[in-house]
XYZ file of C-alpha atoms in Angstrom:
729
model
C 0.003 -0.005 0.002
C 1.102 3.537 -0.734
C 1.953 5.922 2.081
C -0.086 9.095 1.593
C 2.828 11.223 2.813
C 5.283 9.717 0.344
C 6.639 12.313 -2.067
C 6.250 11.038 -5.622
C 8.637 12.178 -8.319
C 6.922 13.838 -11.239
C 7.655 12.904 -14.802
C 8.777 15.902 -16.898
C 7.930 15.811 -20.585
C 8.934 18.327 -23.247
C 6.089 19.149 -25.620
C 8.407 19.174 -28.627
C 11.946 18.097 -29.299
C 14.501 20.432 -30.850
C 15.076 19.641 -34.515
C 16.360 21.729 -37.456
C 12.875 21.612 -38.979
C 11.281 22.912 -35.762
C 13.886 25.669 -35.430
C 13.139 26.811 -38.984
C 9.366 26.971 -38.420
C 9.767 28.799 -35.125
C 12.139 31.266 -36.731
C 9.600 32.022 -39.486
C 6.829 32.684 -36.936
C 9.128 34.916 -34.884
C 10.233 36.934 -37.929
C 6.744 37.314 -39.417
C 5.216 38.539 -36.146
C 8.275 40.341 -34.788
C 8.208 38.384 -31.538
C 10.750 36.676 -29.292
C 11.739 33.203 -30.628
C 10.788 31.655 -27.264
C 7.267 33.050 -27.629
C 7.142 31.711 -31.192
C 8.117 28.296 -29.809
C 5.323 28.531 -27.238
C 2.821 29.318 -29.970
C 4.073 26.365 -32.014
C 3.684 24.058 -29.019
C 0.060 25.198 -28.632
C -0.766 24.123 -32.165
C -0.257 27.425 -34.001
C 2.331 26.036 -36.385
C 2.471 28.767 -39.044
C 2.476 32.545 -39.213
C -1.244 32.884 -40.012
C -2.413 30.656 -37.143
C -0.063 32.332 -34.676
C -1.187 35.815 -35.739
C -4.859 34.834 -35.446
C -4.246 33.555 -31.910
C -2.360 36.601 -30.660
C -4.671 39.207 -32.157
C -7.924 37.250 -31.572
C -9.523 38.134 -34.881
C -13.295 38.534 -34.913
C -14.041 35.635 -37.279
C -13.348 33.295 -34.387
C -16.856 34.138 -33.056
C -19.090 31.456 -34.522
C -22.630 32.018 -35.765
C -24.897 31.527 -32.713
C -27.712 30.296 -34.969
C -25.681 27.164 -35.681
C -26.547 26.113 -32.161
C -29.509 23.734 -32.197
C -32.807 25.170 -30.851
C -31.530 28.739 -30.495
C -34.350 30.100 -32.665
C -36.977 28.176 -30.687
C -35.507 29.567 -27.453
C -35.619 33.114 -28.823
C -39.257 32.689 -29.872
C -40.165 31.360 -26.405
C -38.439 34.245 -24.602
C -39.837 36.874 -26.973
C -43.360 35.532 -26.503
C -43.061 35.464 -22.691
C -41.719 39.026 -22.586
C -44.457 40.306 -24.894
C -47.179 38.714 -22.753
C -45.670 39.906 -19.481
C -45.388 36.295 -18.370
C -43.229 35.634 -15.340
C -39.919 33.951 -16.189
C -37.757 32.105 -13.674
C -34.083 31.582 -14.416
C -33.058 28.275 -12.852
C -29.319 27.826 -12.262
C -26.645 25.747 -10.621
C -24.903 26.736 -7.366
C -21.318 26.923 -8.664
C -19.609 29.989 -10.193
C -20.700 29.084 -13.722
C -24.272 28.736 -12.510
C -24.208 31.975 -10.521
C -22.774 34.039 -13.387
C -25.184 32.374 -15.857
C -28.146 33.288 -13.653
C -26.955 36.883 -13.249
C -26.244 37.367 -16.952
C -29.606 36.076 -18.177
C -31.526 37.723 -15.303
C -30.008 41.144 -16.034
C -30.526 40.778 -19.767
C -34.196 39.768 -19.346
C -34.669 42.711 -16.975
C -33.261 45.011 -19.662
C -35.975 43.701 -21.986
C -38.626 44.669 -19.445
C -39.411 41.069 -18.533
C -40.970 39.949 -15.277
C -38.155 37.732 -14.039
C -36.999 35.903 -10.936
C -34.240 33.398 -10.292
C -33.975 30.095 -8.459
C -30.844 28.209 -7.385
C -31.308 24.959 -5.446
C -29.673 24.503 -2.079
C -26.754 22.103 -2.408
C -27.337 20.392 0.926
C -31.129 20.213 0.877
C -31.910 19.735 -2.804
C -28.701 18.671 -4.510
C -27.650 19.151 -8.111
C -30.008 19.816 -11.011
C -33.705 20.402 -11.519
C -36.117 18.855 -9.013
C -39.899 18.497 -8.809
C -39.691 20.089 -5.359
C -38.212 23.219 -6.919
C -40.771 23.213 -9.752
C -43.595 23.159 -7.187
C -42.086 26.193 -5.422
C -41.643 28.016 -8.745
C -45.213 27.210 -9.780
C -46.521 28.901 -6.654
C -44.881 32.239 -7.606
C -46.844 32.324 -10.864
C -44.055 31.418 -13.291
C -45.064 30.407 -16.781
C -41.601 29.835 -18.264
C -38.518 28.294 -16.668
C -35.165 28.815 -18.379
C -32.346 26.667 -17.029
C -28.754 27.808 -17.186
C -25.766 25.488 -16.654
C -28.131 22.621 -15.899
C -31.193 20.753 -17.219
C -29.861 18.462 -19.963
C -30.770 15.326 -17.943
C -34.022 16.707 -16.457
C -36.323 14.524 -18.604
C -38.862 13.608 -15.917
C -38.757 17.058 -14.319
C -39.558 18.815 -17.599
C -42.516 16.468 -18.126
C -43.706 17.243 -14.621
C -43.464 20.991 -15.254
C -45.437 20.611 -18.482
C -48.179 18.787 -16.553
C -48.439 21.913 -14.356
C -48.657 24.186 -17.372
C -45.085 25.495 -17.135
C -43.002 25.770 -20.292
C -39.307 24.934 -20.250
C -36.234 26.155 -22.108
C -32.974 24.381 -21.294
C -29.574 26.001 -21.784
C -26.643 23.893 -20.671
C -23.179 22.651 -21.629
C -22.908 19.315 -19.827
C -22.518 15.932 -21.505
C -25.729 14.563 -23.016
C -27.085 11.105 -22.328
C -29.110 9.240 -24.971
C -32.369 11.169 -24.498
C -33.060 14.892 -24.127
C -35.899 16.602 -22.240
C -39.051 17.367 -24.252
C -38.654 21.126 -23.659
C -39.477 24.035 -25.986
C -35.757 24.232 -26.659
C -32.614 22.439 -25.495
C -29.681 24.710 -26.279
C -26.514 22.732 -25.624
C -23.537 22.635 -28.026
C -22.726 19.125 -26.770
C -25.977 17.536 -27.915
C -25.183 14.998 -30.642
C -27.340 16.681 -33.293
C -25.862 20.155 -32.754
C -23.283 21.194 -35.368
C -22.071 24.259 -33.464
C -18.296 24.139 -34.104
C -17.040 25.085 -30.625
C -18.202 22.608 -27.980
C -16.188 23.973 -25.058
C -18.396 26.870 -23.950
C -19.197 27.205 -20.252
C -22.832 27.367 -19.193
C -22.533 31.154 -19.092
C -20.948 31.010 -22.566
C -24.095 29.304 -23.904
C -26.185 32.082 -22.301
C -23.886 34.627 -23.954
C -24.474 33.055 -27.411
C -28.232 32.910 -26.822
C -28.576 36.586 -25.946
C -26.234 37.595 -28.782
C -28.587 35.700 -31.105
C -31.566 37.435 -29.499
C -30.027 40.855 -30.180
C -29.344 39.862 -33.757
C -32.755 38.373 -34.519
C -35.120 40.529 -32.502
C -33.366 43.898 -32.770
C -31.829 43.466 -36.211
C -28.209 44.024 -35.202
C -25.299 42.598 -37.147
C -23.495 39.682 -35.565
C -20.520 41.853 -34.612
C -22.661 44.688 -33.220
C -24.787 42.234 -31.227
C -21.659 40.647 -29.751
C -20.109 44.046 -28.968
C -23.243 45.120 -27.089
C -23.418 41.980 -25.011
C -19.647 42.066 -24.406
C -19.890 45.643 -23.164
C -22.492 44.705 -20.558
C -21.747 41.122 -19.483
C -18.224 40.110 -20.572
C -17.020 40.278 -16.949
C -19.601 37.746 -15.734
C -19.099 35.463 -18.759
C -15.338 35.483 -18.255
C -15.575 34.669 -14.554
C -17.862 31.699 -15.186
C -15.687 30.435 -18.058
C -12.483 30.581 -16.031
C -14.037 29.110 -12.883
C -15.547 26.159 -14.765
C -12.081 25.341 -16.142
C -13.072 25.647 -19.776
C -10.347 25.657 -22.466
C -9.134 29.222 -23.024
C -9.042 29.012 -26.803
C -11.128 30.223 -29.758
C -14.334 31.877 -28.504
C -13.443 31.395 -24.864
C -10.162 33.247 -25.395
C -12.025 36.243 -26.808
C -14.591 36.119 -23.984
C -11.944 35.930 -21.255
C -9.720 38.613 -22.827
C -12.554 41.161 -23.051
C -13.916 40.084 -19.677
C -10.635 40.593 -17.849
C -10.228 44.018 -19.447
C -13.745 44.893 -18.272
C -13.003 43.680 -14.727
C -9.869 45.882 -14.589
C -12.116 48.954 -14.910
C -15.298 47.416 -13.471
C -18.270 49.589 -12.719
C -20.216 46.599 -11.363
C -20.637 47.508 -7.699
C -20.711 43.965 -6.337
C -17.664 42.799 -8.283
C -15.664 45.869 -7.203
C -16.597 45.140 -3.594
C -15.497 41.512 -3.877
C -12.142 42.516 -5.385
C -11.640 45.043 -2.602
C -12.531 42.536 0.105
C -10.345 39.815 -1.447
C -7.271 41.971 -2.051
C -6.149 43.485 1.208
C -2.698 44.347 -0.187
C -0.894 47.484 0.823
C 2.364 48.938 -0.300
C 4.521 51.311 1.684
C 6.149 53.969 -0.412
C 7.800 57.262 0.331
C 4.444 58.964 -0.065
C 2.893 56.766 2.598
C 0.757 53.616 2.515
C -1.586 53.086 -0.377
C -3.561 50.167 -1.764
C -1.750 48.242 -4.412
C -3.814 47.953 -7.572
C -4.804 44.336 -8.097
C -3.642 42.840 -11.378
C -6.610 41.087 -12.932
C -5.548 37.807 -14.545
C -7.263 34.498 -15.171
C -5.204 33.148 -12.267
C -6.520 35.869 -9.946
C -10.094 35.061 -10.981
C -9.561 31.312 -10.660
C -7.714 31.309 -7.310
C -9.056 34.389 -5.530
C -12.459 35.495 -6.854
C -14.002 32.175 -7.912
C -13.439 30.332 -4.596
C -15.293 33.081 -2.745
C -18.258 32.894 -5.105
C -18.196 29.106 -4.929
C -18.071 29.176 -1.140
C -21.561 30.644 -0.998
C -23.081 27.628 -2.780
C -20.832 25.141 -0.993
C -21.294 26.308 2.600
C -24.443 28.484 2.625
C -26.555 29.499 -0.358
C -25.529 30.587 -3.842
C -28.202 33.289 -3.733
C -25.777 35.313 -1.604
C -23.364 35.488 -4.590
C -26.174 36.325 -7.016
C -27.319 39.129 -4.715
C -23.798 40.529 -4.706
C -23.638 40.763 -8.504
C -27.116 42.268 -8.725
C -26.461 44.734 -5.899
C -26.189 48.437 -6.774
C -25.601 49.771 -3.245
C -21.889 49.949 -2.401
C -22.219 49.624 1.376
C -24.526 46.604 1.033
C -22.186 45.048 -1.556
C -19.188 45.402 0.793
C -21.123 43.625 3.561
C -21.967 40.699 1.249
C -18.404 40.565 -0.100
C -16.950 40.376 3.418
C -19.424 37.632 4.227
C -18.299 35.676 1.163
C -14.671 35.993 2.268
C -15.630 34.748 5.733
C -17.578 31.848 4.240
C -14.578 30.951 2.097
C -12.451 30.657 5.248
C -15.080 28.294 6.686
C -14.864 26.292 3.473
C -11.086 26.087 3.765
C -11.335 24.857 7.352
C -13.870 22.181 6.395
C -11.754 21.188 3.408
C -8.678 20.679 5.613
C -10.696 18.537 8.028
C -12.049 16.286 5.274
C -8.627 16.098 3.659
C -7.056 14.757 6.879
C -9.792 12.155 7.243
C -9.503 11.158 3.574
C -5.734 10.652 3.860
C -6.279 8.386 6.880
C -8.639 6.271 4.783
C -6.196 6.179 1.869
C -3.581 4.681 4.226
C -5.818 1.585 4.351
C -6.806 1.701 0.680
C -4.900 -0.419 -1.821
C -4.527 2.078 -4.641
C -2.111 -0.184 -6.496
C -4.928 -2.690 -7.038
C -7.746 -0.131 -7.209
C -6.869 2.749 -9.550
C -10.032 4.713 -8.686
C -9.947 6.007 -5.107
C -13.560 5.770 -3.852
C -13.937 7.011 -0.271
C -17.072 7.507 1.804
C -18.041 8.890 5.180
C -21.090 10.104 7.051
C -21.660 13.841 7.054
C -18.742 15.035 4.982
C -19.832 18.441 3.711
C -21.303 18.022 0.228
C -20.051 21.419 -0.837
C -16.414 20.564 -0.165
C -15.913 16.958 -1.207
C -15.387 17.922 -4.852
C -12.436 20.122 -3.910
C -10.938 17.327 -1.799
C -11.435 14.862 -4.679
C -9.434 17.284 -6.881
C -6.612 17.431 -4.342
C -6.480 13.619 -4.110
C -6.455 13.226 -7.906
C -3.671 15.797 -8.155
C -1.601 14.069 -5.456
C -1.972 10.462 -6.606
C -2.566 10.906 -10.375
C -5.643 8.686 -10.103
C -9.397 9.306 -10.392
C -10.998 10.031 -7.018
C -14.623 9.951 -5.902
C -15.775 11.062 -2.462
C -19.271 10.137 -1.228
C -21.035 11.602 1.786
C -24.000 9.896 3.462
C -26.362 11.931 5.643
C -28.105 8.937 7.223
C -31.811 8.894 8.051
C -34.241 9.868 10.792
C -33.583 6.704 12.820
C -29.905 7.532 13.090
C -29.004 3.949 12.148
C -27.143 3.415 8.848
C -29.376 1.776 6.250
C -28.654 0.268 2.816
C -31.220 2.722 1.460
C -29.360 5.837 2.636
C -28.516 8.110 -0.263
C -24.985 9.325 -0.567
C -24.059 12.270 -2.738
C -20.675 12.059 -4.401
C -18.274 14.202 -6.354
C -15.536 12.841 -8.582
C -12.509 13.964 -10.514
C -10.657 12.011 -13.186
C -7.427 12.040 -15.178
C -6.634 11.976 -18.873
C -7.363 8.504 -20.126
C -10.665 7.913 -18.328
C -13.804 9.889 -19.205
C -15.617 10.039 -15.875
C -19.102 10.360 -17.399
C -18.476 7.296 -19.568
C -17.253 5.426 -16.488
C -20.382 6.374 -14.551
C -22.558 5.319 -17.489
C -20.843 1.918 -17.301
C -21.814 1.735 -13.622
C -25.284 3.277 -13.947
C -27.093 0.176 -12.646
C -25.576 0.900 -9.217
C -26.247 4.662 -9.209
C -29.338 6.739 -8.450
C -28.246 9.498 -10.817
C -25.132 11.176 -12.185
C -23.938 13.874 -14.586
C -21.026 16.106 -15.415
C -17.975 16.384 -17.649
C -15.131 14.185 -18.834
C -12.926 15.068 -15.851
C -15.480 16.105 -13.185
C -18.873 14.699 -12.290
C -21.439 14.358 -9.532
C -23.414 11.295 -8.540
C -25.862 9.807 -6.051
C -25.590 6.248 -4.771
C -27.205 4.187 -2.031
C -25.150 2.837 0.811
C -26.109 -0.687 -0.181
C -24.798 -0.280 -3.730
C -21.554 1.565 -2.910
C -19.310 -1.517 -2.752
C -20.721 -2.821 -6.043
C -20.132 0.585 -7.614
C -16.578 0.710 -6.241
C -15.771 -2.717 -7.694
C -17.300 -2.005 -11.123
C -15.741 1.413 -11.649
C -12.329 -0.042 -10.731
C -12.851 -2.889 -13.219
C -13.662 -0.242 -15.827
C -10.612 1.856 -14.892
C -8.270 -1.140 -15.120
C -9.385 -1.603 -18.712
C -8.858 2.089 -19.553
C -5.806 3.245 -17.597
C -2.198 2.133 -17.840
C 0.590 2.557 -15.273
C 1.905 5.368 -17.438
C -1.440 7.211 -17.115
C -1.139 7.121 -13.306
C 2.218 8.833 -12.982
C 2.142 12.566 -12.268
C 3.283 14.151 -15.498
C 4.083 17.800 -16.106
C 4.481 19.046 -19.654
C 7.139 21.683 -20.259
C 7.177 23.907 -23.300
C 10.943 24.075 -23.711
C 14.303 24.289 -22.001
C 15.899 27.661 -21.289
C 19.481 28.578 -20.491
C 20.174 30.763 -17.469
C 21.250 33.627 -19.768
C 17.828 33.734 -21.468
C 16.031 34.703 -18.262
C 15.440 38.420 -18.530
C 12.683 40.989 -18.136
C 12.221 41.334 -21.904
C 11.348 37.650 -22.260
C 9.037 37.723 -19.229
C 7.105 40.635 -20.763
C 7.036 39.084 -24.248
C 5.389 35.957 -22.878
C 2.415 38.054 -21.759
C 1.325 38.110 -25.420
C -0.125 34.642 -24.777
C -2.479 35.780 -22.015
C -5.124 35.071 -20.882
C -4.091 31.650 -19.663
C -6.191 28.645 -18.780
C -6.960 25.102 -19.927
C -5.588 24.536 -23.482
C -3.512 27.680 -23.097
C -1.653 27.117 -19.822
C 0.930 29.380 -18.264
C 4.204 28.507 -20.062
C 6.340 25.951 -18.225
C 10.091 25.835 -18.698
C 12.966 23.581 -17.670
C 16.395 24.837 -16.663
C 19.138 22.335 -15.851
C 22.212 22.337 -13.639
C 21.685 25.585 -11.729
C 23.223 26.015 -8.287
C 21.211 26.652 -5.133
C 22.854 29.797 -3.746
C 20.332 30.551 -0.993
C 17.334 28.784 0.521
C 14.975 30.072 3.224
C 11.447 29.578 4.499
C 8.773 32.271 4.473
C 5.287 32.488 6.000
C 6.320 30.331 8.961
C 8.033 27.878 6.653
C 4.964 27.197 4.486
C 6.777 28.414 1.360
C 10.368 28.511 0.196
C 12.389 31.360 -1.293
C 15.446 30.369 -3.330
C 18.305 32.082 -5.100
C 19.428 30.045 -8.105
C 22.649 30.877 -9.891
C 25.090 30.044 -12.662
C 28.239 30.974 -10.697
C 28.138 34.655 -11.695
C 24.549 35.815 -11.193
C 21.573 34.729 -9.090
C 17.861 34.870 -9.829
C 15.063 34.821 -7.267
C 12.642 31.879 -7.184
C 9.539 31.078 -5.133
C 8.347 27.539 -4.363
C 4.880 27.848 -2.828
C 3.287 25.246 -0.498
C 6.654 23.523 0.003
C 8.807 24.049 3.088
C 12.612 24.077 2.778
C 12.758 20.850 4.817
C 10.428 19.009 2.442
C 12.602 19.693 -0.607
C 15.694 17.741 0.436
C 17.992 20.243 -1.280
C 20.701 22.429 0.240
C 22.922 25.372 -0.567
C 25.526 24.275 -3.082
C 23.342 21.588 -4.696
C 22.972 21.590 -8.443
C 19.339 21.166 -9.470
C 17.074 20.964 -12.486
C 14.094 23.254 -12.083
C 10.625 23.247 -13.669
C 9.140 26.734 -13.495
C 6.957 29.561 -14.726
C 8.590 32.891 -15.559
C 7.109 35.766 -13.590
C 7.696 39.491 -12.977
C 8.006 40.603 -9.353
C 7.050 44.222 -8.729
C 8.439 45.776 -5.563
C 8.979 49.405 -4.587
C 8.381 50.529 -8.151
C 10.977 48.128 -9.628
C 10.416 45.059 -11.788
C 12.568 41.928 -11.598
C 12.413 38.513 -13.157
C 11.303 35.803 -10.751
C 10.784 32.056 -11.162
C 7.694 30.362 -9.803
C 8.938 26.827 -9.141
C 6.719 23.895 -10.068
C 9.169 21.124 -9.269
C 12.820 20.571 -8.386
C 15.134 17.612 -8.892
C 18.821 16.977 -8.344
C 20.509 17.757 -11.643
C 21.119 14.763 -13.861
C 24.858 15.328 -13.609
C 24.748 15.459 -9.797
C 22.490 12.385 -9.639
C 24.937 10.471 -11.823
C 27.864 11.549 -9.647
C 26.017 10.444 -6.506
C 25.232 7.085 -8.064
C 28.885 6.634 -9.020
C 29.962 7.461 -5.450
C 27.343 5.050 -4.085
C 28.764 2.286 -6.264
C 32.333 3.205 -5.254
C 31.391 2.972 -1.572
C 29.969 -0.527 -2.131
C 33.226 -1.571 -3.830
C 35.357 -0.255 -0.952
C 33.035 -1.801 1.639
C 33.445 -5.135 -0.152
C 37.263 -4.943 -0.091
C 38.362 -2.854 -3.061
C 41.606 -0.884 -2.722
C 41.615 2.939 -2.860
C 44.105 5.776 -2.962
C 44.822 8.600 -0.541
C 43.604 11.067 -3.200
C 40.091 9.626 -2.893
C 40.016 10.968 0.696
C 37.642 8.365 2.107
C 39.389 7.461 5.388
C 37.966 9.660 8.185
C 40.135 11.294 10.820
C 39.199 11.845 14.466
C 38.384 15.471 13.533
C 35.918 14.213 10.902
C 34.154 12.010 13.477
C 34.073 14.874 15.959
C 32.552 17.278 13.402
C 29.760 14.870 12.494
C 29.175 14.086 16.194
C 28.869 17.823 17.013
C 26.457 18.328 14.128
C 24.252 15.467 15.327
C 24.325 16.858 18.874
C 23.319 20.320 17.645
C 20.499 18.772 15.605
C 19.205 16.940 18.697
C 19.307 20.147 20.725
C 17.248 21.887 18.034
C 14.495 19.303 18.564
C 15.101 16.893 15.685
C 16.446 13.335 15.810
C 16.571 12.735 12.055
C 19.144 13.677 9.417
C 19.576 12.713 5.797
C 22.933 11.722 4.354
C 22.576 14.614 1.964
C 21.978 17.185 4.706
C 25.101 16.117 6.581
C 27.083 16.334 3.325
C 25.727 19.838 2.707
C 27.126 20.917 6.073
C 30.660 19.830 5.215
C 30.796 20.050 1.407
C 32.607 23.399 1.535
C 34.994 22.614 4.395
C 32.913 24.147 7.209
C 34.824 24.217 10.519
C 37.936 23.316 8.514
C 36.520 19.869 7.818
C 35.669 18.488 4.377
C 33.622 15.283 4.261
C 32.610 13.606 1.017
C 30.004 11.003 0.215
C 32.048 7.827 0.772
C 33.803 9.163 3.860
C 30.462 10.017 5.484
C 29.150 6.503 4.751
C 32.198 5.093 6.555
C 31.774 7.477 9.509
C 28.146 6.367 9.965
C 29.122 2.683 9.828
C 31.910 3.133 12.395
C 29.649 5.186 14.718
C 27.185 2.320 14.640
C 29.929 -0.276 15.203
C 31.440 1.519 18.203
C 28.065 2.682 19.540
C 29.200 6.313 19.383
C 25.556 7.031 18.517
C 22.465 4.876 18.286
C 21.709 5.214 14.552
C 18.671 3.657 12.860
C 18.230 3.604 9.074
C 14.679 4.950 8.623
C 14.935 4.578 4.835
C 17.694 4.820 2.291
C 20.206 7.409 3.594
C 17.793 8.775 6.216
C 19.075 8.326 9.770
C 17.268 8.545 13.100
C 19.776 8.807 15.939
C 20.309 9.287 19.642
C 23.524 10.155 21.461
C 24.435 8.928 24.928
C 26.904 11.257 26.609
C 30.195 9.516 27.531
C 32.844 10.728 29.960
C 35.705 8.996 28.111
C 36.924 9.369 24.546
C 36.036 6.623 22.109
C 39.017 4.615 20.915
C 38.587 4.624 17.132
C 41.371 2.076 16.750
C 39.022 -0.505 18.244
C 36.963 -0.369 15.029
C 37.422 -3.560 13.053
C 36.025 -1.759 10.009
C 38.542 1.088 10.206
C 41.452 -1.318 10.605
C 40.309 -3.269 7.551
C 39.832 -0.131 5.477
C 43.322 1.115 6.381
C 44.691 -2.133 5.027
C 42.931 -1.444 1.692
C 44.690 1.919 1.258
C 47.276 1.887 -1.550
C 50.419 3.442 -0.100
């Protein structure tokens, strides 16, 4: 079984290998567009393999916006909305409780309001109602006098619910982007680019992206605008919301989504939306001290900022409380009220983080007893895990173990006694190589319901069927996934030399923004750089490094990794996987690396292996020369002894071979100790009981030192005497 704390080495893969043909193509792109050759290489790696394709990507030409009327049922949806507006019929926008759902609801609600429609919105409660459309919700909506329900980011699988609504005299329009099963609801319209009979060319729109296309089509058809003018109008009013939903739902940032996100981020930079401005202010409590005093540092709006700062706060509302709180924020026009809601969202997000950490700890304990070598899908369950958080934890587990993960939470029943009929709600994440929706389809006989995307899905399962489901989905995974699929792999765009790292390159790379799925932040490899400095920050949660080539150093940050966890030391040569960033401080800009992974350099690893083999030879009787400097002196023993004693006094009883070497690699205290010599010192210390040393794992020592009043006679060591006889004089 795999230890959940075990650090797994990631596999680094270059997206393309240097060849004369590649160099020629990259050179042509760079010359034609007047851009840095590294940026041209990045474009090539992303599939833009000639000048025209690369130019189209960078400048986001307008023809990339597809005709919205190619989307199946768009005209029927327009007719239904137009009719309801004309008759003054009440419309309810029915959405999901995640960021995509919230922004979809807000976008369509505001647009319908601008048409003069009578409109309300409804988002189910995650804990009480669960995902999707329910008859319970339809009953509540019926009571408020609604004649038309329009779903956003949900509804594709609501076959029975749509029929139920029709029986009550309520019409239904579905807009969604989730995977379609065999049948579709018998609604007035089902607008979903993923439905099999829809020939819309871009299938990767978020739910809010589908809403965007629908209202663009409405502007074009009902108000007679050109396609470009209709898009410009909708962009000018809702691009911020559409971009936030697209980024948060992890949609590929390419083609139409790239245009949406680009315009949306620009709009957010200068936002006049009161609620969004309040959320940015509440989320970004950064200050900067300058000569003129303390002022707020302007927040740089990027897809990363939206994805890691804004989106989690919006999501927290639906996960911990109610998504209506987030909708209210975006619809709010009163600044003081908006700030109150924004602060509440930030507080709720902290509650979410606390709950996430609790579930994560419990999940890791379960994984300790779970044979993930035999069962490639990690299926965990518990009573009363928070439904709003298990999806995030599933993501963390999938990221850590490079395996699909599904977490299921059972709420029990009124009797308080577990029953086979208890319904558990689950959330799953998958990896490349196993479509999670296809896997759930394969196991559908054991599920109550399910839905989602290729890499993320939700499900419901009874307690009595969970074991059957676990067995069947693992059978399916074993037929789909190979060992290679289940190794953490990071793709790098290209290798860079130390001399290429400069501010000009860092700024040139920004041409590729906005980043996201299908257009990730560029990842580079640099080999054989020296660790010049290493220190912990934020109470040791993160690591700051200085990496150098012998003449110059460059700053690097390794987040969520403490210095102790890295197993590297000053003087080590390392290969580094990184993003290139610009650090702004006190009005100055400097290049900075954001480290993704570190490894001992290939050259250093080979040298260590050679020394390891040489030690085994000497231990087994091979002769050696004085120049090899492997026989330790009393001063060498004393230096290692003092270092162990100091380590014990600092509160630790464990040292790695490498850490001891790092202490003496440069002749500290006038003592130089190399790899083989240290191996011999440890063996002799064990033999003579100078210290109680236990091998925890390969070259990791746990030790204890008993104070002695007399000096140890090293000549009593049988090992030392034998080694001296092997010395060639």
